[in-house]
XYZ file of C-alpha atoms in Angstrom:
368
model
C 134.996 89.489 113.886
C 134.433 86.640 116.716
C 136.760 87.737 118.751
C 136.195 91.635 118.486
C 132.202 90.853 119.635
C 133.627 88.960 122.561
C 135.604 91.590 123.448
C 133.159 94.175 123.221
C 129.822 91.996 124.434
C 128.435 92.176 121.274
C 127.173 88.622 121.252
C 124.148 87.511 118.246
C 121.675 85.228 118.453
C 124.056 82.292 119.703
C 126.061 84.225 121.364
C 122.857 85.719 123.745
C 122.046 82.144 125.071
C 118.192 82.742 124.549
C 115.233 80.526 125.485
C 111.914 79.569 125.631
C 111.889 80.981 129.591
C 113.698 83.957 128.852
C 111.842 85.675 125.890
C 108.285 84.898 127.638
C 108.475 88.402 129.364
C 109.386 90.200 126.801
C 107.199 87.536 124.141
C 103.948 88.693 126.893
C 104.647 92.394 126.820
C 104.570 92.562 122.749
C 101.806 90.669 122.215
C 99.867 92.775 123.934
C 99.986 95.482 121.499
C 100.341 93.196 118.119
C 98.630 89.540 119.396
C 98.936 88.325 115.923
C 102.800 88.894 115.457
C 103.907 85.000 113.850
C 107.621 84.223 114.325
C 109.043 86.521 112.004
C 107.699 89.619 113.191
C 108.551 88.339 117.046
C 112.254 88.142 115.450
C 112.410 91.393 114.424
C 110.382 93.558 116.842
C 112.672 91.745 119.574
C 115.613 92.859 117.633
C 114.421 96.223 117.507
C 112.879 96.904 120.664
C 114.612 94.911 122.768
C 117.657 94.476 120.914
C 117.260 90.579 121.441
C 118.534 89.014 118.924
C 116.832 85.172 119.125
C 116.684 82.529 116.479
C 113.357 82.157 114.534
C 113.661 77.902 116.010
C 113.644 79.733 119.731
C 110.525 82.227 119.094
C 108.477 78.967 117.156
C 109.212 76.326 120.076
C 107.900 79.601 122.399
C 104.774 80.193 120.434
C 104.274 76.118 119.967
C 103.810 75.899 123.893
C 102.032 79.328 124.953
C 100.449 80.312 122.227
C 98.789 77.261 120.609
C 95.904 79.182 118.674
C 97.411 81.504 117.676
C 99.811 79.365 115.865
C 96.640 77.342 114.303
C 95.055 80.500 113.021
C 98.033 81.147 111.248
C 99.023 77.917 109.254
C 95.203 78.358 108.482
C 95.304 81.492 106.516
C 95.271 81.755 102.711
C 97.369 83.692 100.631
C 96.098 84.835 96.673
C 99.100 85.697 95.200
C 99.184 88.905 93.255
C 101.552 90.134 90.264
C 103.306 93.938 90.509
C 105.510 95.168 88.532
C 108.542 98.353 89.319
C 110.881 99.044 87.392
C 113.252 100.305 89.274
C 113.555 102.340 92.988
C 111.841 105.365 92.645
C 110.215 104.826 89.493
C 107.273 105.326 91.358
C 105.303 105.961 94.810
C 102.406 105.197 96.062
C 99.924 105.887 98.240
C 96.458 105.051 100.018
C 94.334 106.096 103.097
C 92.532 103.651 105.536
C 89.334 103.703 107.039
C 88.069 100.868 109.207
C 89.076 103.129 112.117
C 86.305 105.529 110.989
C 84.250 104.028 114.012
C 86.946 105.634 116.451
C 87.149 109.093 114.598
C 90.774 107.837 113.030
C 91.686 107.211 109.658
C 95.022 106.330 108.250
C 97.266 106.807 104.849
C 100.602 105.045 103.908
C 103.068 106.382 100.998
C 105.203 103.276 99.664
C 108.247 103.286 96.950
C 107.005 100.682 95.043
C 109.843 98.823 94.255
C 111.321 98.226 97.694
C 108.584 98.555 99.525
C 110.258 101.100 101.984
C 107.498 103.092 103.913
C 107.621 106.561 103.179
C 105.050 107.676 105.278
C 102.541 106.152 108.049
C 100.479 108.665 109.192
C 97.190 109.096 111.006
C 94.956 112.060 112.344
C 91.861 112.722 112.218
C 90.864 112.861 108.489
C 92.559 111.461 105.563
C 90.021 113.189 102.183
C 91.482 116.860 103.030
C 93.913 116.951 100.153
C 96.018 119.372 101.002
C 96.600 117.182 104.702
C 97.626 114.540 101.762
C 100.194 116.271 99.747
C 101.319 117.358 102.845
C 102.900 113.943 104.127
C 104.622 113.783 99.594
C 106.169 117.287 100.180
C 107.264 116.597 103.265
C 109.220 113.397 102.319
C 110.152 114.812 99.135
C 112.427 116.842 101.750
C 113.301 113.924 104.184
C 113.957 111.125 101.719
C 117.199 110.785 99.891
C 119.502 108.152 98.067
C 123.729 107.117 98.162
C 124.657 107.786 94.895
C 128.387 106.418 93.441
C 130.129 109.705 92.048
C 133.828 108.060 90.884
C 136.848 110.210 91.065
C 139.527 110.778 87.810
C 141.269 107.583 89.234
C 138.368 105.264 89.153
C 137.956 105.674 92.870
C 133.999 105.166 93.911
C 132.170 107.323 97.385
C 128.785 107.881 98.443
C 127.038 110.796 98.450
C 123.655 110.952 99.908
C 121.857 112.970 98.076
C 118.632 115.369 99.891
C 116.091 115.637 97.833
C 114.316 113.332 95.401
C 111.342 112.520 94.358
C 109.783 109.664 92.118
C 109.076 109.863 88.173
C 105.716 109.312 88.470
C 102.764 108.918 91.698
C 99.860 106.215 92.288
C 96.384 106.150 93.590
C 93.059 105.217 93.745
C 90.662 107.704 92.769
C 89.321 110.339 94.572
C 89.552 114.167 94.984
C 91.844 113.753 98.189
C 94.247 112.439 96.107
C 93.919 115.582 93.904
C 97.121 117.741 95.995
C 99.863 114.917 95.215
C 98.950 114.446 91.375
C 98.571 118.707 91.069
C 102.504 119.009 93.153
C 104.051 115.681 91.396
C 102.458 116.849 87.996
C 103.810 120.781 88.977
C 107.134 119.737 90.135
C 108.673 117.195 87.629
C 107.186 119.954 84.868
C 109.310 122.620 86.797
C 112.295 120.152 86.264
C 111.770 119.035 82.869
C 110.252 121.285 80.048
C 110.275 118.425 77.577
C 107.257 116.064 79.859
C 105.108 118.980 78.157
C 101.342 119.317 79.925
C 101.520 115.003 80.231
C 99.510 114.663 83.763
C 103.159 112.830 85.930
C 100.314 110.377 88.510
C 98.721 107.309 87.430
C 95.197 107.119 88.964
C 94.074 103.037 89.379
C 90.638 102.369 89.643
C 89.334 99.792 92.484
C 91.346 97.147 94.023
C 94.102 97.354 91.809
C 96.580 100.180 94.364
C 98.189 96.360 94.825
C 101.430 97.462 97.014
C 99.562 99.603 99.790
C 96.448 97.034 100.021
C 99.227 94.755 100.577
C 100.256 96.814 103.001
C 97.383 97.059 104.506
C 96.515 93.808 105.267
C 99.813 93.694 106.827
C 98.890 96.357 109.558
C 95.285 94.631 109.416
C 97.013 91.411 110.500
C 100.275 92.337 112.155
C 100.098 96.182 113.769
C 95.938 96.489 114.229
C 94.309 94.365 116.829
C 95.684 94.524 119.662
C 94.991 98.700 119.859
C 91.913 98.029 118.405
C 91.074 96.211 121.286
C 92.263 98.838 123.138
C 89.885 101.759 122.210
C 86.850 99.246 121.480
C 87.059 98.740 125.746
C 86.672 102.948 126.008
C 83.897 102.801 123.887
C 82.217 99.890 125.556
C 82.249 101.202 128.738
C 81.231 104.538 127.203
C 83.823 107.290 129.009
C 83.670 108.438 125.609
C 80.996 109.746 123.327
C 82.194 110.910 119.952
C 78.844 112.725 119.458
C 80.293 115.367 121.690
C 82.530 117.718 119.924
C 85.193 118.765 124.142
C 85.175 114.583 124.134
C 86.056 114.048 120.720
C 89.173 116.932 120.687
C 90.366 115.462 124.236
C 90.217 112.035 123.137
C 92.727 113.104 119.245
C 94.858 115.189 122.041
C 95.491 111.550 123.720
C 95.730 109.332 121.554
C 96.847 110.420 117.771
C 100.254 112.108 118.886
C 100.282 108.020 121.017
C 99.163 105.726 117.879
C 101.634 108.082 115.375
C 104.690 107.192 117.830
C 103.483 103.216 117.087
C 103.161 103.867 114.031
C 106.494 105.164 113.619
C 107.830 102.208 115.312
C 106.338 99.654 113.148
C 107.269 101.342 110.091
C 110.903 101.117 110.732
C 110.750 98.298 111.502
C 109.010 97.062 108.112
C 111.551 98.849 106.619
C 115.158 97.618 108.767
C 113.610 93.674 107.989
C 114.554 91.937 105.575
C 112.132 90.087 103.123
C 111.358 86.340 103.537
C 113.325 84.270 100.429
C 111.054 84.004 97.558
C 112.097 82.707 93.959
C 109.461 84.775 92.123
C 110.643 88.084 93.454
C 113.452 89.198 91.220
C 115.276 92.209 93.372
C 117.771 92.040 96.408
C 115.351 90.402 99.925
C 117.480 93.047 102.227
C 115.617 95.418 104.047
C 113.727 97.970 102.434
C 115.554 101.011 103.491
C 119.073 99.208 102.127
C 117.796 99.050 99.054
C 116.485 102.168 98.456
C 119.682 103.909 99.733
C 122.030 101.861 97.581
C 120.440 101.344 94.961
C 123.570 99.913 92.979
C 125.061 98.146 96.138
C 121.962 95.363 96.263
C 122.151 94.619 91.990
C 118.907 97.448 91.594
C 117.934 99.901 89.142
C 117.778 103.524 90.238
C 115.241 106.402 88.325
C 115.033 109.332 90.682
C 114.422 112.438 89.582
C 117.250 115.162 91.764
C 115.447 117.924 93.504
C 118.479 118.991 95.432
C 118.482 122.803 94.129
C 114.863 123.390 93.524
C 113.486 124.165 97.343
C 111.961 127.437 95.725
C 109.723 124.909 93.636
C 108.775 122.318 96.363
C 107.958 125.373 98.667
C 105.823 127.298 95.326
C 103.386 123.120 95.697
C 103.708 123.685 99.279
C 101.971 127.178 98.887
C 99.656 126.151 96.557
C 98.366 122.981 97.857
C 99.228 122.237 101.183
C 99.613 125.191 102.893
C 100.830 125.224 106.726
C 97.997 127.504 107.691
C 95.548 125.524 106.524
C 93.189 124.045 109.879
C 93.452 120.750 108.904
C 97.428 120.752 110.128
C 95.636 121.886 113.574
C 95.181 118.361 116.246
C 92.407 120.843 118.050
C 91.286 123.512 118.245
C 94.177 126.306 119.757
C 92.034 127.781 122.649
C 91.372 124.324 123.425
C 94.745 123.053 123.337
C 95.832 125.618 125.020
C 93.551 124.999 128.000
C 95.094 120.708 127.400
C 98.164 122.044 127.778
C 97.763 123.498 131.187
C 95.700 120.399 132.158
C 97.984 117.542 131.183
C 100.866 119.688 133.180
C 98.521 119.755 136.341
C 98.122 115.958 135.873
C 102.324 115.397 135.888
C 102.689 114.313 132.392
C 101.849 111.225 132.587
C 103.618 108.897 129.394
C 100.205 107.967 127.350
C 100.577 103.820 126.607
C 98.749 101.000 125.965
C 97.833 100.666 129.786
C 98.028 104.327 130.485
C 95.983 105.323 127.661
C 92.369 105.892 128.698
C 93.803 106.820 131.949
C 94.682 109.959 130.842
C 91.896 110.635 128.438
C 89.820 110.298 131.576
C 91.927 112.446 133.696
C 92.040 115.174 131.116
C 88.616 114.935 131.054
C 87.688 115.733 134.543
């Protein structure tokens, strides 16, 4: 294996010979977006965004040299341990909304597979209180998420077949009318596939602070992802170049910022899904990346309780039409007529790339 890596130039951490000085520009660029990232998160970000495999020792030395205050702040945190029991992969999908950016008019929503911790969706929009919108996230996840099943032939050989459409045994959320769409769609689909369920509700309602998995995830978002972007958003508000009380300015803001922030959230979700967990003797499942446990639970010694809905496209389409009709206005980023005007204005600007450095410049260009 070492000879092949040398032949094709595929080096691991030791072979890439990174030093504190060589990773400094990359870490600075990452810190502009994620100022609070520690050693492990920095290592995963370098691997996924820069294809740089760097040892934790090198990153730790870099942080102690260039981010001493950040190291002290991270060491001072006090963690409170909570227990959460999950029997198997796809036994439960948990979801929750996040309103900490309400002052910007932006709202987040997440769905997690509780056993593996895989992020099923991580969305930002101008609302998270509409049950049609929230239900559409759930139905999209059912159609996109799958797993690999081991099928043995007559001689006992095992082959893996990708199952395109799966859903959980049960869903879980806080109490709230915005979650009724998922609760109803989950229950209707489960009843359509299993008549023995009778009239039972296939959704668990959790009281405040009892929907633990999403709460832990939001803590990670607030600590590791949000601060850099929040500072950029606040900068525009403080400079008074955006007035959220003016409807047309609000639509320009949504047009520029929501698609860009969604791309950033997608990258964050991918990094979470493809990163191994820290070793912990208190956790019974494998510490492999959540994506791998979710796709091939048998390989990692994990049980599975998926509901295979392959071939039930009509039932899913019926649930979508009933609880998340695509024609509803909640799915419009901005008003369609105003969207055409903004598209033309964006083309006149030369369709500049929106990122953490250019976002407010693009907004001001469209506003002018």
